[in-house]
Structure formats: C-alpha cells, structure tokens
C-alpha cells in the first residue's frame, strides 16, 4: 500500500469539498462577485447576480434554489441595472450591505438603525436576507 498518493488524494478531496460547500453568510472581509452565490441553509433560496430573460443587464437578487427555472423573489437594483458582470456586494463595518459597480459607485445599499460591532449578512431559509451580529442567532436582534 502506498500511503503518500492516498494522503494527497484525501487532501485534494478535502479542499474541493471545502471550497464548493455553499455558505449562507458573508462577513465584512468577504464579498459576492458576479458568478458567486450564497445559499440559505436548507437550499431554498439563493442570492447572486442574474440576467432576466434575454436581458444582458445584471441584477442582484434572491431566487428559489430548488426549482430549475430561475424565479426571482427579490431584486435589489431593479431601477439601476448593472451594465456588466463587474458588480460586487460588500458588507461594511457599519453593517450596511452595498452593491458597487465597476467604478465603485454605490448602486444600491441597505440601511440600519443600530450601529454594528461585528456584522454578518445571512440568507435565511425563509428568504429573508438579514444583517446581524456574528454569533447572535436571535432574529429579534437583527440589525
Ligand atoms: C451603465 O452605463 C451607463 C452609460 O455608460 C452609465 O451612465 C450608467 O451609470 C451605468 N449603470 C451602472 C449601474 O453602472
Ligand atoms: C457606476 O455608476 C455611476 C453612477 O450611476 C456611473 O456614473 C458610472 O458611470 C458607473 N460606472 C460604470 C463603469 O458603469
Ligand atoms: C437610513 O435611514 C435613516 C433613518 O432611519 C435615514 O435618515 C437615512 O437617510 C437612511 N439612509 C439611506 C442610505 O437610505
């Protein structure tokens, strides 16, 4: 038995599983680019960039994760479509979600009434996208 190839194989498998397991959360050090998505824990909803029908414009939205026909349930920038696939979503240290275009202009942003300390944004299996303090699972405390 040759153990080295086996170990290398296990390690590569581990990396692949690690990097393809969907996440439902982003923190302030992460961002969602065009082509990336976050998926709610039960797989019901997915958030990312999409183009409806034949449109070339890119929209940030939430759609059903479990049906093959992409059906948007929420669109952030309906009024201001992106012209290309350079859109980025970030969570600021203040707990505000912002959608930026290629030149870094804010195309859409969320709002918060409470200042955040260590915010994360999470897509829930109910379809809600919430900003909350990391580790605080009481939704009544969401920002
Ligand atoms: C799309 O392009 C037009 C013309 O270049 C520009 O005026 C507009 O602001 C762009 N929209 C976005 C969301 O970047
Ligand atoms: C980004 O959006 C701003 C404001 O809408 C616009 O002036 C600018 O041209 C856009 N940049 C690109 C690369 O479309
Ligand atoms: C956020 O909400 C406050 C009031 O709650 C308002 O004064 C402020 O203009 C809002 N900011 C944005 C970016 O919508």
CSV table of N, CA and C and ligand atoms in Angstrom, one decimal:
chain,number,residue,atom,x,y,z
A,1,UNK,N,0.8,-1.2,0.0
A,1,UNK,CA,0.0,0.0,0.0
A,1,UNK,C,0.9,1.2,0.0
A,2,UNK,N,0.5,2.2,-0.9
A,2,UNK,CA,1.3,3.4,-0.9
A,2,UNK,C,0.5,4.5,-0.3
A,3,UNK,N,1.0,5.0,0.8
A,3,UNK,CA,0.2,6.0,1.6
A,3,UNK,C,0.2,7.4,1.1
A,4,UNK,N,1.4,7.8,0.5
A,4,UNK,CA,1.5,9.2,0.1
A,4,UNK,C,0.5,9.6,-0.9
A,5,UNK,N,0.3,8.9,-2.1
A,5,UNK,CA,-0.8,9.3,-3.0
A,5,UNK,C,-2.1,9.3,-2.4
A,6,UNK,N,-2.4,8.4,-1.5
A,6,UNK,CA,-3.7,8.3,-0.8
A,6,UNK,C,-3.9,9.6,0.0
A,7,UNK,N,-2.9,10.0,0.8
A,7,UNK,CA,-3.0,11.2,1.6
A,7,UNK,C,-3.2,12.4,0.7
A,8,UNK,N,-2.4,12.5,-0.4
A,8,UNK,CA,-2.6,13.6,-1.3
A,8,UNK,C,-4.0,13.7,-1.9
A,9,UNK,N,-4.5,12.5,-2.2
A,9,UNK,CA,-5.9,12.4,-2.8
A,9,UNK,C,-6.9,12.9,-1.7
A,10,UNK,N,-6.7,12.4,-0.5
A,10,UNK,CA,-7.7,12.9,0.6
A,10,UNK,C,-7.6,14.4,0.8
A,11,UNK,N,-6.4,14.9,0.8
A,11,UNK,CA,-6.2,16.4,1.0
A,11,UNK,C,-6.9,17.1,-0.1
A,12,UNK,N,-6.7,16.7,-1.4
A,12,UNK,CA,-7.4,17.4,-2.5
A,12,UNK,C,-8.9,17.3,-2.4
A,13,UNK,N,-9.4,16.1,-2.1
A,13,UNK,CA,-10.8,15.9,-1.9
A,13,UNK,C,-11.4,16.9,-0.8
A,14,UNK,N,-10.6,17.0,0.2
A,14,UNK,CA,-11.0,17.9,1.3
A,14,UNK,C,-11.1,19.3,0.8
A,15,UNK,N,-10.1,19.7,0.1
A,15,UNK,CA,-10.1,21.1,-0.5
A,15,UNK,C,-11.3,21.4,-1.4
A,16,UNK,N,-11.6,20.4,-2.2
A,16,UNK,CA,-12.7,20.5,-3.2
A,16,UNK,C,-14.0,20.7,-2.4
A,17,UNK,N,-14.2,19.8,-1.4
A,17,UNK,CA,-15.4,19.8,-0.6
A,17,UNK,C,-15.5,21.2,0.1
A,18,UNK,N,-14.4,21.6,0.7
A,18,UNK,CA,-14.4,22.8,1.4
A,18,UNK,C,-14.8,24.0,0.6
A,19,UNK,N,-14.2,24.1,-0.7
A,19,UNK,CA,-14.5,25.3,-1.5
A,19,UNK,C,-15.8,25.2,-2.2
A,20,UNK,N,-16.4,24.1,-2.3
A,20,UNK,CA,-17.7,24.1,-3.0
A,20,UNK,C,-18.9,24.0,-2.1
A,21,UNK,N,-18.7,23.8,-0.8
A,21,UNK,CA,-19.8,23.8,0.1
A,21,UNK,C,-20.4,25.2,0.2
A,22,UNK,N,-21.7,25.3,-0.2
A,22,UNK,CA,-22.3,26.7,-0.2
A,22,UNK,C,-22.3,27.3,1.2
A,23,UNK,N,-22.2,28.6,1.2
A,23,UNK,CA,-22.4,29.3,2.5
A,23,UNK,C,-23.6,30.1,2.5
A,24,UNK,N,-24.2,30.4,3.6
A,24,UNK,CA,-25.4,31.3,3.7
A,24,UNK,C,-25.0,32.7,4.2
A,25,UNK,N,-23.7,32.9,4.5
A,25,UNK,CA,-23.3,34.1,5.3
A,25,UNK,C,-22.1,34.8,4.6
A,26,UNK,N,-22.1,36.1,4.7
A,26,UNK,CA,-20.8,36.8,4.4
A,26,UNK,C,-20.5,37.7,5.5
A,27,UNK,N,-19.2,37.9,5.8
A,27,UNK,CA,-18.8,38.9,6.8
A,27,UNK,C,-18.1,40.1,6.1
A,28,UNK,N,-17.6,41.0,6.9
A,28,UNK,CA,-17.1,42.3,6.3
A,28,UNK,C,-15.8,42.1,5.5
A,29,UNK,N,-15.2,40.9,5.6
A,29,UNK,CA,-13.9,40.6,4.9
A,29,UNK,C,-14.2,40.0,3.5
A,30,UNK,N,-15.5,39.6,3.3
A,30,UNK,CA,-15.8,38.8,2.1
A,30,UNK,C,-16.7,39.7,1.2
A,31,UNK,N,-16.8,39.2,0.0
A,31,UNK,CA,-17.7,39.9,-0.9
A,31,UNK,C,-18.3,38.9,-1.9
A,32,UNK,N,-19.4,39.3,-2.5
A,32,UNK,CA,-20.1,38.4,-3.5
A,32,UNK,C,-19.9,39.1,-4.9
A,33,UNK,N,-19.1,38.4,-5.7
A,33,UNK,CA,-18.9,38.9,-7.1
A,33,UNK,C,-19.9,38.2,-8.0
A,34,UNK,N,-20.0,38.7,-9.3
A,34,UNK,CA,-20.8,38.1,-10.3
A,34,UNK,C,-20.4,36.7,-10.5
A,35,UNK,N,-21.3,35.7,-10.4
A,35,UNK,CA,-20.9,34.3,-10.5
A,35,UNK,C,-20.9,33.6,-9.2
A,36,UNK,N,-20.7,34.4,-8.1
A,36,UNK,CA,-20.7,33.8,-6.7
A,36,UNK,C,-22.2,33.8,-6.2
A,37,UNK,N,-22.5,32.9,-5.4
A,37,UNK,CA,-23.9,33.0,-4.8
A,37,UNK,C,-23.7,32.6,-3.3
A,38,UNK,N,-24.7,33.0,-2.5
A,38,UNK,CA,-24.8,32.4,-1.2
A,38,UNK,C,-26.2,31.7,-1.2
A,39,UNK,N,-26.3,30.6,-0.4
A,39,UNK,CA,-27.4,29.7,-0.4
A,39,UNK,C,-27.9,29.5,1.0
A,40,UNK,N,-29.2,29.6,1.2
A,40,UNK,CA,-29.8,29.5,2.6
A,40,UNK,C,-29.5,28.1,3.0
A,41,UNK,N,-29.6,27.9,4.4
A,41,UNK,CA,-29.1,26.6,5.0
A,41,UNK,C,-29.8,25.4,4.4
A,42,UNK,N,-31.1,25.5,4.1
A,42,UNK,CA,-31.9,24.4,3.6
A,42,UNK,C,-31.9,24.3,2.1
A,43,UNK,N,-31.2,25.3,1.5
A,43,UNK,CA,-31.1,25.3,0.0
A,43,UNK,C,-32.3,25.9,-0.7
A,44,UNK,N,-33.2,26.5,0.1
A,44,UNK,CA,-34.5,27.0,-0.5
A,44,UNK,C,-34.2,28.3,-1.3
A,45,UNK,N,-33.3,29.1,-0.9
A,45,UNK,CA,-33.1,30.4,-1.6
A,45,UNK,C,-31.6,30.6,-1.9
A,46,UNK,N,-31.4,31.3,-3.0
A,46,UNK,CA,-30.0,31.6,-3.4
A,46,UNK,C,-29.9,33.1,-3.8
A,47,UNK,N,-28.8,33.7,-3.4
A,47,UNK,CA,-28.6,35.1,-3.7
A,47,UNK,C,-27.4,35.3,-4.6
A,48,UNK,N,-27.6,36.1,-5.6
A,48,UNK,CA,-26.4,36.4,-6.5
A,48,UNK,C,-26.9,37.3,-7.6
A,49,UNK,N,-26.0,37.3,-8.7
A,49,UNK,CA,-26.3,38.2,-9.9
A,49,UNK,C,-27.0,37.3,-10.9
A,50,UNK,N,-28.0,37.9,-11.6
A,50,UNK,CA,-28.6,37.2,-12.7
A,50,UNK,C,-29.1,38.2,-13.8
A,51,UNK,N,-29.4,37.7,-15.0
A,51,UNK,CA,-30.0,38.5,-16.1
A,51,UNK,C,-31.3,37.8,-16.4
A,52,UNK,N,-32.4,38.6,-16.3
A,52,UNK,CA,-33.7,38.0,-16.6
A,52,UNK,C,-33.9,37.9,-18.1
A,53,UNK,N,-34.5,36.7,-18.5
A,53,UNK,CA,-34.8,36.5,-19.9
A,53,UNK,C,-33.7,36.8,-20.8
A,54,UNK,N,-33.9,37.6,-21.9
A,54,UNK,CA,-32.8,37.8,-22.9
A,54,UNK,C,-32.0,39.0,-22.5
A,55,UNK,N,-32.3,39.7,-21.4
A,55,UNK,CA,-31.6,40.9,-21.0
A,55,UNK,C,-30.1,40.6,-20.7
A,56,UNK,N,-29.3,41.6,-21.1
A,56,UNK,CA,-27.9,41.5,-20.8
A,56,UNK,C,-27.5,42.2,-19.5
A,57,UNK,N,-28.4,43.0,-18.9
A,57,UNK,CA,-28.2,43.7,-17.7
A,57,UNK,C,-28.1,42.7,-16.5
A,58,UNK,N,-27.3,43.1,-15.6
A,58,UNK,CA,-27.1,42.2,-14.4
A,58,UNK,C,-27.8,42.8,-13.2
A,59,UNK,N,-28.5,41.9,-12.5
A,59,UNK,CA,-29.3,42.4,-11.3
A,59,UNK,C,-28.8,41.5,-10.1
A,60,UNK,N,-28.9,42.1,-8.9
A,60,UNK,CA,-28.6,41.4,-7.7
A,60,UNK,C,-30.0,41.0,-7.2
A,61,UNK,N,-30.2,39.7,-6.9
A,61,UNK,CA,-31.5,39.2,-6.5
A,61,UNK,C,-31.4,37.9,-5.7
A,62,UNK,N,-32.6,37.6,-5.2
A,62,UNK,CA,-32.7,36.3,-4.5
A,62,UNK,C,-33.7,35.5,-5.3
A,63,UNK,N,-33.4,34.2,-5.6
A,63,UNK,CA,-34.3,33.3,-6.3
A,63,UNK,C,-34.5,32.0,-5.6
A,64,UNK,N,-35.5,31.2,-6.0
A,64,UNK,CA,-35.7,29.9,-5.4
A,64,UNK,C,-34.5,29.0,-5.8
A,65,UNK,N,-33.9,28.3,-4.8
A,65,UNK,CA,-32.8,27.5,-5.1
A,65,UNK,C,-33.1,26.1,-5.6
A,66,UNK,N,-34.4,25.7,-5.4
A,66,UNK,CA,-34.7,24.3,-5.6
A,66,UNK,C,-35.5,24.1,-6.9
A,67,UNK,N,-35.8,25.1,-7.6
A,67,UNK,CA,-36.5,24.9,-8.9
A,67,UNK,C,-35.6,25.3,-10.0
A,68,UNK,N,-35.7,24.6,-11.2
A,68,UNK,CA,-34.7,24.8,-12.2
A,68,UNK,C,-34.9,26.1,-13.0
A,69,UNK,N,-36.2,26.5,-13.1
A,69,UNK,CA,-36.4,27.8,-13.8
A,69,UNK,C,-36.2,28.9,-12.8
A,70,UNK,N,-35.2,29.7,-13.1
A,70,UNK,CA,-34.8,30.8,-12.2
A,70,UNK,C,-35.9,31.8,-12.0
A,71,UNK,N,-36.4,31.9,-10.8
A,71,UNK,CA,-37.6,32.7,-10.5
A,71,UNK,C,-37.2,33.7,-9.4
A,72,UNK,N,-37.0,34.9,-9.7
A,72,UNK,CA,-36.5,35.9,-8.7
A,72,UNK,C,-37.6,36.2,-7.8
A,73,UNK,N,-37.3,36.3,-6.5
A,73,UNK,CA,-38.3,36.7,-5.5
A,73,UNK,C,-38.0,38.1,-5.0
A,74,UNK,N,-36.8,38.6,-5.2
A,74,UNK,CA,-36.4,39.9,-4.7
A,74,UNK,C,-35.3,40.4,-5.6
A,75,UNK,N,-35.4,41.7,-6.0
A,75,UNK,CA,-34.3,42.3,-6.8
A,75,UNK,C,-33.9,43.6,-6.1
A,76,UNK,N,-32.6,43.8,-5.9
A,76,UNK,CA,-32.1,44.9,-5.2
A,76,UNK,C,-32.1,46.2,-6.1
A,77,UNK,N,-31.5,46.0,-7.3
A,77,UNK,CA,-31.2,47.2,-8.2
A,77,UNK,C,-32.1,47.2,-9.4
A,78,UNK,N,-33.4,46.9,-9.2
A,78,UNK,CA,-34.4,46.9,-10.3
A,78,UNK,C,-34.3,48.2,-11.2
A,79,UNK,N,-34.2,49.3,-10.5
A,79,UNK,CA,-34.2,50.6,-11.1
A,79,UNK,C,-32.8,50.9,-11.8
A,80,UNK,N,-31.8,50.3,-11.3
A,80,UNK,CA,-30.4,50.6,-11.8
A,80,UNK,C,-29.7,49.4,-12.2
A,81,UNK,N,-30.0,48.8,-13.3
A,81,UNK,CA,-29.3,47.6,-13.7
A,81,UNK,C,-27.8,47.8,-13.9
A,82,UNK,N,-27.0,46.8,-13.7
A,82,UNK,CA,-25.6,46.9,-14.0
A,82,UNK,C,-25.4,46.6,-15.4
A,83,UNK,N,-24.4,47.2,-16.0
A,83,UNK,CA,-24.1,47.1,-17.5
A,83,UNK,C,-23.3,45.8,-17.7
A,84,UNK,N,-22.6,45.4,-16.8
A,84,UNK,CA,-21.6,44.3,-17.0
A,84,UNK,C,-21.5,43.4,-15.8
A,85,UNK,N,-20.6,42.4,-15.8
A,85,UNK,CA,-20.6,41.5,-14.7
A,85,UNK,C,-19.5,41.9,-13.6
A,86,UNK,N,-19.3,43.2,-13.5
A,86,UNK,CA,-18.3,43.6,-12.5
A,86,UNK,C,-18.9,44.0,-11.2
A,87,UNK,N,-20.2,43.7,-11.0
A,87,UNK,CA,-20.9,44.1,-9.7
A,87,UNK,C,-20.3,43.4,-8.5
A,88,UNK,N,-20.3,44.0,-7.4
A,88,UNK,CA,-19.8,43.4,-6.2
A,88,UNK,C,-20.7,43.8,-5.0
A,89,UNK,N,-21.0,42.8,-4.1
A,89,UNK,CA,-21.7,43.1,-2.9
A,89,UNK,C,-20.8,43.0,-1.7
A,90,UNK,N,-20.8,44.0,-0.9
A,90,UNK,CA,-19.9,44.0,0.3
A,90,UNK,C,-20.8,44.4,1.5
A,91,UNK,N,-20.3,43.9,2.7
A,91,UNK,CA,-20.9,44.3,4.0
A,91,UNK,C,-19.9,45.3,4.6
A,92,UNK,N,-20.4,46.5,4.9
A,92,UNK,CA,-19.5,47.5,5.5
A,92,UNK,C,-19.4,47.2,7.0
A,93,UNK,N,-18.4,47.8,7.7
A,93,UNK,CA,-18.2,47.6,9.1
A,93,UNK,C,-19.4,48.1,9.9
A,94,UNK,N,-20.1,49.0,9.3
A,94,UNK,CA,-21.3,49.6,10.0
A,94,UNK,C,-22.5,48.7,9.8
A,95,UNK,N,-22.4,47.6,9.1
A,95,UNK,CA,-23.5,46.6,8.9
A,95,UNK,C,-24.4,47.0,7.7
A,96,UNK,N,-23.9,47.8,6.8
A,96,UNK,CA,-24.7,48.1,5.6
A,96,UNK,C,-24.3,47.3,4.4
A,97,UNK,N,-25.2,46.7,3.7
A,97,UNK,CA,-24.9,46.0,2.5
A,97,UNK,C,-24.8,47.0,1.4
A,98,UNK,N,-23.8,46.9,0.6
A,98,UNK,CA,-23.7,47.8,-0.6
A,98,UNK,C,-23.4,47.0,-1.8
A,99,UNK,N,-24.1,47.5,-2.9
A,99,UNK,CA,-23.8,46.9,-4.3
A,99,UNK,C,-23.0,48.0,-5.0
A,100,UNK,N,-21.8,47.6,-5.5
A,100,UNK,CA,-21.0,48.5,-6.2
A,100,UNK,C,-20.9,48.2,-7.7
A,101,UNK,N,-20.7,49.2,-8.6
A,101,UNK,CA,-20.4,48.9,-10.0
A,101,UNK,C,-18.9,48.9,-10.2
A,102,UNK,N,-18.5,48.8,-11.4
A,102,UNK,CA,-17.1,48.7,-11.7
A,102,UNK,C,-16.3,49.9,-11.2
A,103,UNK,N,-16.9,51.1,-11.3
A,103,UNK,CA,-16.1,52.2,-10.8
A,103,UNK,C,-16.3,52.5,-9.3
A,104,UNK,N,-16.9,51.5,-8.6
A,104,UNK,CA,-17.0,51.7,-7.2
A,104,UNK,C,-18.1,52.6,-6.7
A,105,UNK,N,-19.1,53.0,-7.6
A,105,UNK,CA,-20.2,53.8,-7.2
A,105,UNK,C,-21.2,52.8,-6.5
A,106,UNK,N,-21.9,53.3,-5.5
A,106,UNK,CA,-22.9,52.6,-4.8
A,106,UNK,C,-24.2,52.6,-5.6
A,107,UNK,N,-24.6,51.4,-6.1
A,107,UNK,CA,-25.8,51.3,-6.9
A,107,UNK,C,-27.0,51.0,-6.1
A,108,UNK,N,-26.8,50.4,-5.0
A,108,UNK,CA,-27.9,50.1,-4.0
A,108,UNK,C,-27.3,49.9,-2.7
A,109,UNK,N,-28.0,50.2,-1.6
A,109,UNK,CA,-27.5,49.9,-0.3
A,109,UNK,C,-28.7,49.6,0.7
A,110,UNK,N,-28.4,48.8,1.7
A,110,UNK,CA,-29.4,48.6,2.7
A,110,UNK,C,-29.2,49.7,3.8
A,111,UNK,N,-30.0,49.6,4.8
A,111,UNK,CA,-29.9,50.6,5.8
A,111,UNK,C,-30.0,49.9,7.2
A,112,UNK,N,-29.5,50.6,8.2
A,112,UNK,CA,-29.5,50.0,9.6
A,112,UNK,C,-29.8,51.1,10.6
A,113,UNK,N,-30.6,50.7,11.6
A,113,UNK,CA,-30.9,51.7,12.6
A,113,UNK,C,-30.0,51.6,13.8
A,114,UNK,N,-29.2,50.4,13.9
A,114,UNK,CA,-28.4,50.2,15.0
A,114,UNK,C,-26.9,50.0,14.5
A,115,UNK,N,-26.0,50.7,15.2
A,115,UNK,CA,-24.6,50.5,14.8
A,115,UNK,C,-24.1,49.1,15.0
A,116,UNK,N,-23.4,48.5,14.1
A,116,UNK,CA,-22.9,47.2,14.3
A,116,UNK,C,-21.5,47.1,14.9
A,117,UNK,N,-21.2,46.0,15.6
A,117,UNK,CA,-19.9,45.8,16.1
A,117,UNK,C,-19.1,44.8,15.2
A,118,UNK,N,-19.8,43.6,14.9
A,118,UNK,CA,-19.1,42.6,14.2
A,118,UNK,C,-20.2,42.0,13.2
A,119,UNK,N,-20.6,42.7,12.2
A,119,UNK,CA,-21.8,42.3,11.5
A,119,UNK,C,-21.5,41.1,10.5
A,120,UNK,N,-22.5,40.3,10.3
A,120,UNK,CA,-22.5,39.4,9.2
A,120,UNK,C,-23.9,39.5,8.5
A,121,UNK,N,-23.9,39.1,7.2
A,121,UNK,CA,-25.2,39.1,6.4
A,121,UNK,C,-25.5,37.7,6.1
A,122,UNK,N,-26.7,37.3,6.5
A,122,UNK,CA,-27.1,35.8,6.3
A,122,UNK,C,-28.4,35.7,5.5
A,123,UNK,N,-28.4,34.8,4.6
A,123,UNK,CA,-29.6,34.5,3.8
A,123,UNK,C,-30.3,33.3,4.5
A,124,UNK,N,-31.5,33.6,5.0
A,124,UNK,CA,-32.3,32.6,5.8
A,124,UNK,C,-33.1,31.8,4.9
A,125,UNK,N,-33.5,30.6,5.4
A,125,UNK,CA,-34.3,29.7,4.6
A,125,UNK,C,-35.7,30.2,4.4
A,126,UNK,N,-36.1,31.3,5.1
A,126,UNK,CA,-37.4,31.9,4.9
A,126,UNK,C,-37.3,32.9,3.7
A,127,UNK,N,-36.1,33.1,3.2
A,127,UNK,CA,-36.0,34.0,2.1
A,127,UNK,C,-35.6,35.4,2.5
A,128,UNK,N,-35.5,35.7,3.8
A,128,UNK,CA,-35.0,37.0,4.3
A,128,UNK,C,-33.5,37.0,4.3
A,129,UNK,N,-33.0,38.2,3.9
A,129,UNK,CA,-31.6,38.5,4.0
A,129,UNK,C,-31.4,39.4,5.2
A,130,UNK,N,-30.7,39.0,6.2
A,130,UNK,CA,-30.6,39.8,7.4
A,130,UNK,C,-29.2,40.1,7.7
A,131,UNK,N,-29.0,41.3,8.3
A,131,UNK,CA,-27.7,41.7,8.9
A,131,UNK,C,-27.8,41.6,10.4
A,132,UNK,N,-26.8,40.9,11.0
A,132,UNK,CA,-26.9,40.7,12.4
A,132,UNK,C,-25.5,40.6,13.0
A,133,UNK,N,-25.4,40.6,14.3
A,133,UNK,CA,-24.1,40.5,14.9
A,133,UNK,C,-23.6,39.0,14.8
A,134,UNK,N,-22.4,38.8,14.5
A,134,UNK,CA,-21.9,37.4,14.3
A,134,UNK,C,-22.2,36.6,15.6
A,135,UNK,N,-22.7,35.4,15.4
A,135,UNK,CA,-23.0,34.5,16.6
A,135,UNK,C,-24.3,34.8,17.3
A,136,UNK,N,-25.0,35.9,17.0
A,136,UNK,CA,-26.2,36.2,17.6
A,136,UNK,C,-27.4,35.6,16.7
A,137,UNK,N,-28.0,34.5,17.2
A,137,UNK,CA,-29.0,33.9,16.4
A,137,UNK,C,-30.4,34.2,16.7
A,138,UNK,N,-30.5,35.2,17.7
A,138,UNK,CA,-31.9,35.7,18.0
A,138,UNK,C,-32.3,36.8,16.9
A,139,UNK,N,-33.2,36.4,16.1
A,139,UNK,CA,-33.5,37.2,14.9
A,139,UNK,C,-34.2,38.6,15.4
A,140,UNK,N,-34.7,38.6,16.6
A,140,UNK,CA,-35.2,39.9,17.1
A,140,UNK,C,-34.1,40.9,17.2
A,141,UNK,N,-32.9,40.4,17.3
A,141,UNK,CA,-31.8,41.4,17.5
A,141,UNK,C,-31.2,41.8,16.1
A,142,UNK,N,-31.8,41.3,15.0
A,142,UNK,CA,-31.1,41.6,13.7
A,142,UNK,C,-31.2,43.1,13.5
A,143,UNK,N,-30.2,43.5,12.7
A,143,UNK,CA,-30.0,45.0,12.5
A,143,UNK,C,-30.8,45.4,11.3
B,1,LIG,C1,-24.4,51.9,-17.3
B,1,LIG,O1,-23.8,52.6,-18.3
B,1,LIG,C2,-24.2,53.9,-18.5
B,1,LIG,C3,-23.5,54.5,-19.7
B,1,LIG,O2,-22.2,54.1,-19.7
B,1,LIG,C4,-24.0,54.7,-17.2
B,1,LIG,O3,-24.5,56.0,-17.3
B,1,LIG,C5,-24.7,54.1,-16.0
B,1,LIG,O4,-24.5,54.7,-14.8
B,1,LIG,C6,-24.3,52.6,-15.9
B,1,LIG,N1,-25.0,52.0,-14.9
B,1,LIG,C7,-24.5,51.4,-13.8
B,1,LIG,C8,-25.4,50.8,-12.8
B,1,LIG,O5,-23.3,51.4,-13.6
B,2,LIG,C1,-21.2,53.4,-12.0
B,2,LIG,O1,-22.3,54.1,-11.6
B,2,LIG,C2,-22.1,55.5,-11.6
B,2,LIG,C3,-23.4,56.2,-11.0
B,2,LIG,O2,-24.5,55.6,-11.5
B,2,LIG,C4,-21.9,56.0,-13.1
B,2,LIG,O3,-21.7,57.4,-13.1
B,2,LIG,C5,-20.7,55.2,-13.6
B,2,LIG,O4,-20.5,55.5,-15.0
B,2,LIG,C6,-20.9,53.7,-13.4
B,2,LIG,N1,-19.7,53.1,-13.9
B,2,LIG,C7,-19.7,52.1,-14.8
B,2,LIG,C8,-18.3,51.5,-15.1
B,2,LIG,O5,-20.7,51.8,-15.4
B,3,LIG,C1,-31.2,55.3,6.6
B,3,LIG,O1,-32.3,55.6,7.5
B,3,LIG,C2,-32.3,56.8,8.1
B,3,LIG,C3,-33.5,56.9,9.1
B,3,LIG,O2,-33.7,55.7,9.7
B,3,LIG,C4,-32.3,58.0,7.1
B,3,LIG,O3,-32.1,59.2,7.8
B,3,LIG,C5,-31.1,57.8,6.1
B,3,LIG,O4,-31.2,58.7,5.1
B,3,LIG,C6,-31.2,56.4,5.5
B,3,LIG,N1,-30.0,56.2,4.7
B,3,LIG,C7,-30.1,55.6,3.5
B,3,LIG,C8,-28.8,55.5,2.8
B,3,LIG,O5,-31.2,55.3,3.0
